Coordinates of C-alpha atoms in Angstrom, one line a residue:
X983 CA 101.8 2.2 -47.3
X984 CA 103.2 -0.6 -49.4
X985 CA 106.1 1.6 -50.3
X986 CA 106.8 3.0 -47.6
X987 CA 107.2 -0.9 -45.8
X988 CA 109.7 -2.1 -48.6
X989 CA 111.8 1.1 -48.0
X990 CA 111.5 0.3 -44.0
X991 CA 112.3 -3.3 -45.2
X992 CA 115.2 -2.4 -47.6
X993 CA 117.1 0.3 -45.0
X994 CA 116.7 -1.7 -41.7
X995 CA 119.8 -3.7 -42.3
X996 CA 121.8 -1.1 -42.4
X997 CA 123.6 1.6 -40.5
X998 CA 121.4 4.4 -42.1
X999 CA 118.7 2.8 -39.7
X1000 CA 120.2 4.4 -36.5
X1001 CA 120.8 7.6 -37.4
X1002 CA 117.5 7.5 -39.1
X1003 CA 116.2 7.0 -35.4
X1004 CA 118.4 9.3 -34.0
X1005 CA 116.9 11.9 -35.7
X1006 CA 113.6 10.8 -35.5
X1007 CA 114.0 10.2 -31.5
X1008 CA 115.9 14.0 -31.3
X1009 CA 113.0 15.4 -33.1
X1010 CA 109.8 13.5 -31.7
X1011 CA 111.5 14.7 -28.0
X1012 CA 111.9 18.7 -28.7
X1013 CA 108.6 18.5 -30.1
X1014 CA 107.0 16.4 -27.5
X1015 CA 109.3 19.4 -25.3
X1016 CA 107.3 22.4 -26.9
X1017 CA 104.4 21.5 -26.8
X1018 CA 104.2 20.5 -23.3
X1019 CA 105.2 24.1 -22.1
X1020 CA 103.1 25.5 -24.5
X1021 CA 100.2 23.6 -23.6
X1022 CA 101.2 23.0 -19.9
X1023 CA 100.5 19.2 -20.1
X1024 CA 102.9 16.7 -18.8
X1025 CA 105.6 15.6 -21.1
X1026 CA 104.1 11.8 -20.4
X1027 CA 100.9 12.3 -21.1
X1028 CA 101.5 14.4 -24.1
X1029 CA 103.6 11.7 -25.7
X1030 CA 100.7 8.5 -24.9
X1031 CA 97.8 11.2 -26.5
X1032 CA 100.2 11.6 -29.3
X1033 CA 100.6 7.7 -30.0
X1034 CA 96.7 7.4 -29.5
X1035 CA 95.6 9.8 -32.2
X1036 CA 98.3 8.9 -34.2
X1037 CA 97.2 5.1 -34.2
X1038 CA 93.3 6.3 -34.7
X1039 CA 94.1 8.2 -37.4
X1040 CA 96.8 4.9 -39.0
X1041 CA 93.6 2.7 -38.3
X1042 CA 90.9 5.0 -39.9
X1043 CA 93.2 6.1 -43.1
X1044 CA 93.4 2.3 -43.8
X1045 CA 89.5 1.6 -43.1
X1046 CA 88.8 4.5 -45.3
X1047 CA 91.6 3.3 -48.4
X1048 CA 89.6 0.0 -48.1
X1049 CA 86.4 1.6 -49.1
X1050 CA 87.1 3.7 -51.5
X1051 CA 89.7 0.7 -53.2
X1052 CA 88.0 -1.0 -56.3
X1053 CA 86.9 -4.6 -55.3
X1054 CA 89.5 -6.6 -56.7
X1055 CA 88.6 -8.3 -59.8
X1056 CA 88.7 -12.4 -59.6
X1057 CA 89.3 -14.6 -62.3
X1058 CA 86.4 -17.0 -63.1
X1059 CA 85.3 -19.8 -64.9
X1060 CA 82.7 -21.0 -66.5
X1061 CA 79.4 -21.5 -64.7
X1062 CA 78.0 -25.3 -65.5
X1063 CA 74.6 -25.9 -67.0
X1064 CA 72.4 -27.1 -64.6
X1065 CA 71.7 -31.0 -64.0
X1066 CA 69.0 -33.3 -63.0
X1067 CA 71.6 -34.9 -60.0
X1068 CA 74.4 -33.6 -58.3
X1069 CA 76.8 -36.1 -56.6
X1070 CA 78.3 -33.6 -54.0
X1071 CA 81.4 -34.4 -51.7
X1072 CA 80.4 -33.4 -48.3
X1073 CA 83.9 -31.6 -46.0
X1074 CA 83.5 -29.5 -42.4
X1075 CA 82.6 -26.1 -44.3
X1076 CA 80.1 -27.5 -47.0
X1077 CA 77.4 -26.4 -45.0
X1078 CA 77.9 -23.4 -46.4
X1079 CA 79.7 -24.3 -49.7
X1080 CA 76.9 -26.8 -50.3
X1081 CA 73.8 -24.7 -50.7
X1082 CA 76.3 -22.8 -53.7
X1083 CA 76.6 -25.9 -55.3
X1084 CA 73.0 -27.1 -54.9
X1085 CA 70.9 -23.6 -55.6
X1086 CA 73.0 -23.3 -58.7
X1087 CA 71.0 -26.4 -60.7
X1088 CA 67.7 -25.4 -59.4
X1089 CA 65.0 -26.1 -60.7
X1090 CA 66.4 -29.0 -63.0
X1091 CA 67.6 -30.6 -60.1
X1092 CA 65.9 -33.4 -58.6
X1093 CA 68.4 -36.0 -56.9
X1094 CA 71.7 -35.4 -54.7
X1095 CA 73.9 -38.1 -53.7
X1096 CA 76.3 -36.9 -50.6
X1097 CA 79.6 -38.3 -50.1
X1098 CA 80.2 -38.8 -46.7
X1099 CA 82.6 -39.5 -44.1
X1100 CA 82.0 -40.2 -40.4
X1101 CA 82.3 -37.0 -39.8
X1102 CA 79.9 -35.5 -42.3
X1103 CA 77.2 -37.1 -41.9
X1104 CA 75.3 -34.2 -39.5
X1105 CA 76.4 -32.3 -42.4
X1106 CA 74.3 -34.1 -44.8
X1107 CA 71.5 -34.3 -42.3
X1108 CA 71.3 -30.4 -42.3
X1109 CA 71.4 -30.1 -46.0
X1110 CA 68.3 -32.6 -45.9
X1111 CA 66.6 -30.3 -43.9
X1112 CA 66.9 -27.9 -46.2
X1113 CA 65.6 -28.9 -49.5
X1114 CA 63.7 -31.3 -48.2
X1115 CA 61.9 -31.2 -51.9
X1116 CA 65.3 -33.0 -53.0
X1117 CA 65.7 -36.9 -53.3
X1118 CA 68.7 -37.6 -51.7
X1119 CA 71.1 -40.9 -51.3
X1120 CA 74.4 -41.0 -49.0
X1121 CA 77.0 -42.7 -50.2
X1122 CA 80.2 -43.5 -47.3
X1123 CA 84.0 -43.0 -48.2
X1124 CA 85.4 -45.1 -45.2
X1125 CA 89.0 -43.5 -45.7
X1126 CA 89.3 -39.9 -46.9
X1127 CA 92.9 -39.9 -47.1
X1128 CA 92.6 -42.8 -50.3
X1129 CA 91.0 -41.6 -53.2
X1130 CA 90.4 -45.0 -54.3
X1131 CA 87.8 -45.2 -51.8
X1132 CA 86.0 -41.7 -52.7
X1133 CA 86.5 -42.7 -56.3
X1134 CA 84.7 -45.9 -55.3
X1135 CA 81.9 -43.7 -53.8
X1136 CA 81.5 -41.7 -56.8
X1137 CA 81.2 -45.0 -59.1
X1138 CA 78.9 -46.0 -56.4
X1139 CA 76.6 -43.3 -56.7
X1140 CA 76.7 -42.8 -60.5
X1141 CA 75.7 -46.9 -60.7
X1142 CA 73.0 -45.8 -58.3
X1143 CA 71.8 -42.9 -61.0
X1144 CA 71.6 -45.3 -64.0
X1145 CA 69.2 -47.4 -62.2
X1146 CA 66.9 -44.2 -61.5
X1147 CA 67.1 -43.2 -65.0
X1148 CA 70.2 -40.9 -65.2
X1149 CA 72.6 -41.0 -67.3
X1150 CA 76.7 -39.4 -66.8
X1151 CA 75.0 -36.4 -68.9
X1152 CA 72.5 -35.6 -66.3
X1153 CA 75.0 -35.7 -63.2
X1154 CA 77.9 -33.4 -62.4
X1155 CA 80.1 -33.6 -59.4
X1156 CA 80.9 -31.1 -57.0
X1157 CA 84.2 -31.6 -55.9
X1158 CA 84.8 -28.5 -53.1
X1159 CA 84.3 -30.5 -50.0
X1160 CA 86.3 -33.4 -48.2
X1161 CA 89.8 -33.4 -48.1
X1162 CA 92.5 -33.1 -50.9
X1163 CA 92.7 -37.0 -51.1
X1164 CA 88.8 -37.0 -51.9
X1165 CA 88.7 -34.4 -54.0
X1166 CA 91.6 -36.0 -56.3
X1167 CA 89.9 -39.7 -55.8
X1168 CA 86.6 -37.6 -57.0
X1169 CA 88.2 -36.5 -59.9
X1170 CA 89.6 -40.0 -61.0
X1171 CA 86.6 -41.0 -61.1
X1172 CA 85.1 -38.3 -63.1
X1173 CA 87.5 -38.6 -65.7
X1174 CA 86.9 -42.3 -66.0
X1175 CA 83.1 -42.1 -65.7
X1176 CA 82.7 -39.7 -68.1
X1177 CA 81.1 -37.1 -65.7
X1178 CA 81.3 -33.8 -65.1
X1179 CA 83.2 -32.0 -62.4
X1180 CA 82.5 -28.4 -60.5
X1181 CA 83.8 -26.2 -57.1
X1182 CA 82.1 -23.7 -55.6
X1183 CA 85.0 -20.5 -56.0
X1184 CA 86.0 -18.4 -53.1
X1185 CA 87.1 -15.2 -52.2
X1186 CA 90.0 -14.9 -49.3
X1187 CA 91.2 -12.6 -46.9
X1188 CA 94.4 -10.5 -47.9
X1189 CA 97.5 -11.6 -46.9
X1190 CA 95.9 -14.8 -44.8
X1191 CA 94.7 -18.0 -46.7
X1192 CA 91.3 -17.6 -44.2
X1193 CA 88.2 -18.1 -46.7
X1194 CA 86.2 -14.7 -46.9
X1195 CA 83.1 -16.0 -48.9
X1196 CA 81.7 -18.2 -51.7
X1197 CA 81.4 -16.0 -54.5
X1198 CA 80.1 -19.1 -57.6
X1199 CA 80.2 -22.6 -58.7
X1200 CA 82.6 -22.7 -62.3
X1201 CA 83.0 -26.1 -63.8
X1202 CA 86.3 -27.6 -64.0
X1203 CA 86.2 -28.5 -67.7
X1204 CA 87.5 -32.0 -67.4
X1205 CA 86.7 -33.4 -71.0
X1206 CA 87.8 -29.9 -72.7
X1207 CA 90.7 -29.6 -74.5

């Protein structure tokens, strides 16, 4: 099918295209011609049964290629070693990015400290409800279009850790959620903290940038050469 696009794509400036669909018009119309005498059905309806079953059978040939195609095989990193707290950036999808990033350190983890915004906050709210065996603490980015502020936030929560008992070694942060201004603020701080840094990966539709699913957290190997 590919092919046969590009050579649709490479001939349709040109003038082969109309006698291509001369030909192709000539030919579709004695056919269509024939097989209405033959078959004693209107010429009309014989041409819209034509375009049905043709468009079935278009539709189910690519269903069925899709099946029987290999999944495509997606580059991956490395999977983090689990932590004690996760300091996790909270955006409009990470209620279902964030249970990725979360199940992945149990059961070493015990503390989570969500970055919010004002509008993440019900996002963190639902994430309470469900590990309610987790310690949790909400840190606020007032503006998530200046990373200073979510790097503020991530020093914020970090200071927070050191006076529960953790240390940079036991904290990683996940940096999927929020927007691109948090997520480079987030990293800023990471590199100058000393802290870790992960995503949870996804899979996406062909040909649209939609997101299909989460497919694993990988860590971002900051302090690695």
């Amino acid at each position: 099918m590919r092919r046969l696009r590009r050579w649709f794509r490479r001939i349709s400036n040109t003038p082969l295209v109309f006698l291509y669909a001369i030909i192709v018009t000539f030919a579709t119309e004695q056919l269509l011609t024939g097989l209405s005498q033959a078959l004693d059905i209107p010429v009309l309806l014989l041409a819209l049964l034509t375009v049905l079953l043709l468009g079935a059978a278009y539709f189910l040939l690519t269903a069925l290629i899709r099946l029987l195609r290999p999944p495509r095989t997606i580059p991956m990193g490395d999977r983090p070693a689990p932590r004690r707290g996760l300091i996790l950036l909270l955006g409009g999808h990470s209620d279902e990015t964030g249970p990725w990033a979360i199940d992945h350190h149990q059961p070493t983890l015990e503390q989570i400290w969500f970055l919010i915004t004002d509008r993440t906050e019900p996002v963190a709210q639902g994430l309470k409800r469900k590990y309610p065996e987790l310690r949790t603490h909400q840190e606020e980015v007032t503006h998530h279009f200046r990373p200073k502020d979510t790097a503020n936030a991530v020093s914020r929560a970090v200071s927070h850790a050191a006076t529960l008992g953790f240390s940079p070694a036991d904290l990683i942060c996940d940096v999927t959620g929020g927007t691109s201004a948090m997520t480079a603020g987030a990293i800023l701080a990471c590199l100058e903290l000393g802290l870790d840094a992960q995503m949870v990966a996804a899979s996406y539709h062909q040909g649209v940038l939609d997101v299909e699913k989460s497919i694993d957290v990988i860590d971002l190997n900051l302090h690695r050469p």
